[in-house]
């Protein structure tokens, strides 16, 4: 319900809005008092505003660097053992294919889960491509995934087990990994993670960690420009490279 103090538009702040104003205002209030309090005129007001900004820039809460958090991941040397265990796992084949597809294409799990057949281009041509629309991407930018031969082989098997697509069920068959009894109509996020848990990787690796593994291996190889790798991981040009790439360069 609306109530409490009036806002500048003549309405009333909700209780949640008032809580936000109080929390957001505390550091500003501290900065205000630490730099001299109220200004007497516009000139002093401008000078004081600059002092407040300078104070905030030096604030430990704003300047202290946060440690980079790496997602737990399978080590490159352990990949043969990982795929041996994956082959022996008894989960439904669609779950295995979804996990393999995610690892191979370096995409996020959401991008695998909601993948649709009409996103693929030139599958029989020289430049097969997976074109993911901005609406489906975390960064809201179109993402292009060139498809190697291994990905095309996976797509063929994914198509072969898609009974809804074969039956002409457009609502479900349009997805690579459809599930009729879920609200989303696609495979759940936990299906892939559950496989890894059964393989003894709980707390040791995540599905998302394969993106970090890809970044580290590709950067350590020295064969690719770092920005190319970032682009293939669908990252913005700033901010997250260190969280994924744990390779060390001299």
Short mmCIF file of C-alpha atoms in Angstrom, two decimals:
data_model
loop_
_atom_site.label_atom_id
_atom_site.label_comp_id
_atom_site.label_asym_id
_atom_site.label_seq_id
_atom_site.Cartn_x
_atom_site.Cartn_y
_atom_site.Cartn_z
CA UNK A 1 0.00 0.00 0.00
CA UNK A 2 1.13 3.54 -0.68
CA UNK A 3 1.74 5.78 2.25
CA UNK A 4 4.41 7.66 4.15
CA UNK A 5 6.34 10.62 2.80
CA UNK A 6 5.40 12.39 -0.42
CA UNK A 7 7.60 12.10 -3.50
CA UNK A 8 8.42 14.93 -5.89
CA UNK A 9 5.49 14.03 -8.15
CA UNK A 10 2.98 14.55 -5.37
CA UNK A 11 2.35 10.85 -4.74
CA UNK A 12 3.35 8.79 -1.74
CA UNK A 13 6.37 6.49 -1.36
CA UNK A 14 5.55 2.86 -0.67
CA UNK A 15 7.09 1.17 2.36
CA UNK A 16 9.57 -0.63 0.08
CA UNK A 17 10.52 2.64 -1.60
CA UNK A 18 11.08 4.28 1.76
CA UNK A 19 13.37 1.41 2.86
CA UNK A 20 15.38 1.78 -0.34
CA UNK A 21 15.70 5.55 0.19
CA UNK A 22 16.98 5.01 3.71
CA UNK A 23 19.57 2.43 2.66
CA UNK A 24 20.75 4.36 -0.38
CA UNK A 25 20.89 7.59 1.59
CA UNK A 26 23.18 6.40 4.37
CA UNK A 27 26.49 6.53 2.48
CA UNK A 28 25.51 9.84 0.89
CA UNK A 29 24.62 11.27 4.30
CA UNK A 30 27.96 10.17 5.73
CA UNK A 31 29.78 11.71 2.78
CA UNK A 32 27.73 14.91 3.13
CA UNK A 33 28.60 15.42 6.78
CA UNK A 34 32.23 14.35 6.35
CA UNK A 35 32.78 17.03 3.73
CA UNK A 36 31.35 20.01 5.57
CA UNK A 37 27.58 19.81 5.72
CA UNK A 38 25.21 22.23 3.99
CA UNK A 39 26.38 24.81 1.46
CA UNK A 40 25.31 28.45 1.79
CA UNK A 41 25.04 29.31 -1.92
CA UNK A 42 25.18 27.76 -5.38
CA UNK A 43 28.95 28.09 -5.70
CA UNK A 44 29.52 26.40 -2.39
CA UNK A 45 26.88 23.86 -3.35
CA UNK A 46 28.84 22.92 -6.47
CA UNK A 47 32.09 22.74 -4.56
CA UNK A 48 30.46 20.62 -1.87
CA UNK A 49 28.96 18.24 -4.43
CA UNK A 50 32.45 17.72 -5.85
CA UNK A 51 33.76 17.06 -2.33
CA UNK A 52 31.03 14.48 -1.75
CA UNK A 53 31.93 12.67 -4.98
CA UNK A 54 35.63 12.71 -4.09
CA UNK A 55 34.81 11.31 -0.65
CA UNK A 56 32.77 8.52 -2.17
CA UNK A 57 35.58 7.66 -4.60
CA UNK A 58 37.92 7.13 -1.65
CA UNK A 59 35.36 5.14 0.34
CA UNK A 60 36.68 1.62 1.11
CA UNK A 61 33.24 0.17 0.38
CA UNK A 62 33.51 1.44 -3.20
CA UNK A 63 37.25 1.12 -3.88
CA UNK A 64 38.00 -2.29 -2.36
CA UNK A 65 38.47 -4.78 -5.17
CA UNK A 66 36.29 -7.85 -4.97
CA UNK A 67 38.07 -11.18 -5.33
CA UNK A 68 37.44 -12.93 -8.64
CA UNK A 69 35.19 -15.95 -8.17
CA UNK A 70 35.93 -18.91 -10.41
CA UNK A 71 33.17 -21.41 -11.15
CA UNK A 72 34.19 -24.97 -10.10
CA UNK A 73 35.19 -26.88 -13.19
CA UNK A 74 36.55 -30.14 -14.52
CA UNK A 75 40.28 -29.87 -15.21
CA UNK A 76 41.39 -30.33 -18.82
CA UNK A 77 43.48 -33.37 -17.85
CA UNK A 78 40.36 -35.01 -16.38
CA UNK A 79 38.20 -34.67 -19.51
CA UNK A 80 38.87 -38.24 -20.80
CA UNK A 81 37.75 -39.65 -17.43
CA UNK A 82 34.76 -37.29 -17.42
CA UNK A 83 33.50 -38.51 -20.79
CA UNK A 84 34.13 -42.14 -19.83
CA UNK A 85 31.89 -41.66 -16.79
CA UNK A 86 29.36 -39.74 -18.88
CA UNK A 87 29.12 -42.62 -21.35
CA UNK A 88 28.45 -45.01 -18.46
CA UNK A 89 25.78 -42.84 -16.82
CA UNK A 90 22.23 -44.17 -17.01
CA UNK A 91 20.36 -40.90 -17.52
CA UNK A 92 17.93 -40.32 -20.37
CA UNK A 93 19.77 -39.78 -23.65
CA UNK A 94 18.33 -36.30 -24.13
CA UNK A 95 19.95 -35.16 -20.88
CA UNK A 96 23.32 -36.49 -22.05
CA UNK A 97 22.97 -34.76 -25.41
CA UNK A 98 22.04 -31.46 -23.77
CA UNK A 99 25.13 -31.61 -21.58
CA UNK A 100 27.40 -32.57 -24.46
CA UNK A 101 25.94 -29.77 -26.59
CA UNK A 102 26.53 -27.22 -23.84
CA UNK A 103 30.15 -28.31 -23.36
CA UNK A 104 30.91 -28.35 -27.08
CA UNK A 105 29.34 -25.00 -27.99
CA UNK A 106 30.53 -23.10 -24.86
CA UNK A 107 27.07 -21.59 -24.30
CA UNK A 108 25.16 -21.00 -21.09
CA UNK A 109 22.68 -23.65 -19.97
CA UNK A 110 19.73 -21.37 -20.69
CA UNK A 111 20.85 -21.01 -24.29
CA UNK A 112 20.94 -24.79 -24.64
CA UNK A 113 17.65 -25.40 -22.88
CA UNK A 114 15.63 -23.05 -25.08
CA UNK A 115 17.46 -23.70 -28.36
CA UNK A 116 15.12 -23.89 -31.37
CA UNK A 117 15.61 -25.51 -34.75
CA UNK A 118 14.92 -22.33 -36.69
CA UNK A 119 18.01 -20.74 -35.11
CA UNK A 120 20.30 -22.92 -37.25
CA UNK A 121 21.60 -21.95 -40.66
CA UNK A 122 23.47 -23.62 -43.53
CA UNK A 123 23.63 -27.01 -41.80
CA UNK A 124 24.32 -28.74 -45.13
CA UNK A 125 26.61 -25.99 -46.39
CA UNK A 126 30.19 -24.88 -45.81
CA UNK A 127 29.43 -22.54 -42.89
CA UNK A 128 26.90 -24.11 -40.50
CA UNK A 129 25.90 -21.62 -37.85
CA UNK A 130 23.77 -21.32 -34.71
CA UNK A 131 22.36 -17.79 -34.57
CA UNK A 132 20.89 -16.94 -31.15
CA UNK A 133 18.67 -13.86 -30.98
CA UNK A 134 19.42 -10.97 -28.59
CA UNK A 135 16.25 -11.73 -26.61
CA UNK A 136 17.64 -15.10 -25.63
CA UNK A 137 21.08 -13.88 -24.61
CA UNK A 138 22.15 -12.70 -21.16
CA UNK A 139 23.88 -9.64 -22.66
CA UNK A 140 21.00 -8.96 -25.06
CA UNK A 141 23.26 -9.16 -28.12
CA UNK A 142 22.94 -11.58 -31.02
CA UNK A 143 25.35 -14.48 -30.62
CA UNK A 144 26.81 -16.58 -33.45
CA UNK A 145 28.15 -20.08 -32.82
CA UNK A 146 30.05 -21.66 -35.77
CA UNK A 147 29.29 -25.37 -35.70
CA UNK A 148 32.07 -27.96 -36.05
CA UNK A 149 31.52 -31.47 -37.40
CA UNK A 150 31.04 -32.83 -33.87
CA UNK A 151 28.19 -30.38 -33.28
CA UNK A 152 26.51 -31.43 -36.52
CA UNK A 153 26.75 -35.08 -35.44
CA UNK A 154 25.11 -34.18 -32.12
CA UNK A 155 22.37 -32.24 -33.92
CA UNK A 156 21.59 -35.28 -36.04
CA UNK A 157 21.15 -37.45 -32.96
CA UNK A 158 19.15 -34.74 -31.17
CA UNK A 159 16.85 -34.62 -34.19
CA UNK A 160 16.53 -38.41 -34.29
CA UNK A 161 15.17 -38.61 -30.72
CA UNK A 162 12.83 -35.61 -31.04
CA UNK A 163 9.53 -37.44 -31.34
CA UNK A 164 7.49 -34.23 -31.19
CA UNK A 165 9.32 -32.82 -34.22
CA UNK A 166 8.74 -36.03 -36.15
CA UNK A 167 5.05 -35.98 -35.24
CA UNK A 168 4.64 -32.39 -36.46
CA UNK A 169 3.96 -30.99 -32.97
CA UNK A 170 5.08 -27.39 -33.56
CA UNK A 171 4.61 -26.25 -29.97
CA UNK A 172 7.11 -28.79 -28.61
CA UNK A 173 8.97 -29.95 -31.70
CA UNK A 174 10.46 -26.52 -32.35
CA UNK A 175 12.81 -27.02 -29.37
CA UNK A 176 15.92 -29.18 -29.46
CA UNK A 177 15.23 -30.48 -25.97
CA UNK A 178 11.43 -30.51 -25.46
CA UNK A 179 9.71 -31.84 -22.36
CA UNK A 180 5.92 -31.91 -22.46
CA UNK A 181 5.21 -31.98 -18.72
CA UNK A 182 7.24 -28.88 -17.73
CA UNK A 183 5.87 -25.35 -17.69
CA UNK A 184 8.75 -24.12 -19.84
CA UNK A 185 8.23 -27.02 -22.34
CA UNK A 186 11.99 -27.67 -22.33
CA UNK A 187 14.52 -29.67 -20.36
CA UNK A 188 15.09 -28.38 -16.83
CA UNK A 189 18.35 -26.81 -15.70
CA UNK A 190 18.84 -29.56 -13.11
CA UNK A 191 18.84 -32.44 -15.60
CA UNK A 192 22.41 -31.68 -16.72
CA UNK A 193 23.59 -30.88 -13.21
CA UNK A 194 22.14 -34.12 -11.84
CA UNK A 195 24.30 -36.10 -14.25
CA UNK A 196 27.41 -34.41 -12.88
CA UNK A 197 26.30 -35.08 -9.32
CA UNK A 198 25.92 -38.78 -10.08
CA UNK A 199 29.43 -38.72 -11.50
CA UNK A 200 30.77 -37.55 -8.13
CA UNK A 201 31.24 -33.90 -9.10
CA UNK A 202 28.93 -32.24 -6.57
CA UNK A 203 30.83 -29.23 -5.21
CA UNK A 204 33.73 -29.96 -7.57
CA UNK A 205 32.37 -28.83 -10.93
CA UNK A 206 29.30 -27.24 -12.50
CA UNK A 207 27.89 -27.17 -16.01
CA UNK A 208 28.68 -23.46 -16.17
CA UNK A 209 32.28 -24.30 -15.26
CA UNK A 210 32.87 -25.73 -18.74
CA UNK A 211 32.79 -22.18 -20.06
CA UNK A 212 35.63 -21.36 -17.70
CA UNK A 213 37.49 -24.47 -18.81
CA UNK A 214 37.11 -23.46 -22.46
CA UNK A 215 38.38 -19.96 -21.73
CA UNK A 216 41.40 -21.24 -19.81
CA UNK A 217 42.39 -23.87 -22.39
CA UNK A 218 41.97 -21.51 -25.35
CA UNK A 219 43.89 -18.69 -23.67
CA UNK A 220 46.71 -21.00 -22.60
CA UNK A 221 47.04 -22.36 -26.13
CA UNK A 222 48.11 -18.96 -27.44
CA UNK A 223 46.41 -19.74 -30.75
CA UNK A 224 43.55 -17.27 -30.43
CA UNK A 225 43.19 -13.58 -29.69
CA UNK A 226 41.71 -13.11 -26.19
CA UNK A 227 38.93 -10.92 -27.60
CA UNK A 228 37.96 -13.70 -30.01
CA UNK A 229 37.57 -16.03 -27.06
CA UNK A 230 35.51 -13.47 -25.17
CA UNK A 231 33.31 -13.02 -28.22
CA UNK A 232 32.70 -16.76 -28.50
CA UNK A 233 31.74 -16.83 -24.81
CA UNK A 234 29.23 -14.05 -25.57
CA UNK A 235 30.84 -11.67 -23.11
CA UNK A 236 30.75 -7.91 -23.19
CA UNK A 237 34.16 -6.34 -23.93
CA UNK A 238 34.77 -5.67 -20.26
CA UNK A 239 34.44 -6.97 -16.76
CA UNK A 240 34.22 -10.73 -16.72
CA UNK A 241 37.31 -12.12 -18.45
CA UNK A 242 39.17 -12.84 -15.21
CA UNK A 243 36.24 -14.79 -13.76
CA UNK A 244 36.44 -17.35 -16.56
CA UNK A 245 40.07 -17.38 -17.60
CA UNK A 246 42.33 -18.79 -14.90
CA UNK A 247 45.26 -19.22 -17.29
CA UNK A 248 48.42 -17.42 -16.19
CA UNK A 249 50.46 -15.42 -18.71
CA UNK A 250 53.89 -13.93 -18.15
#
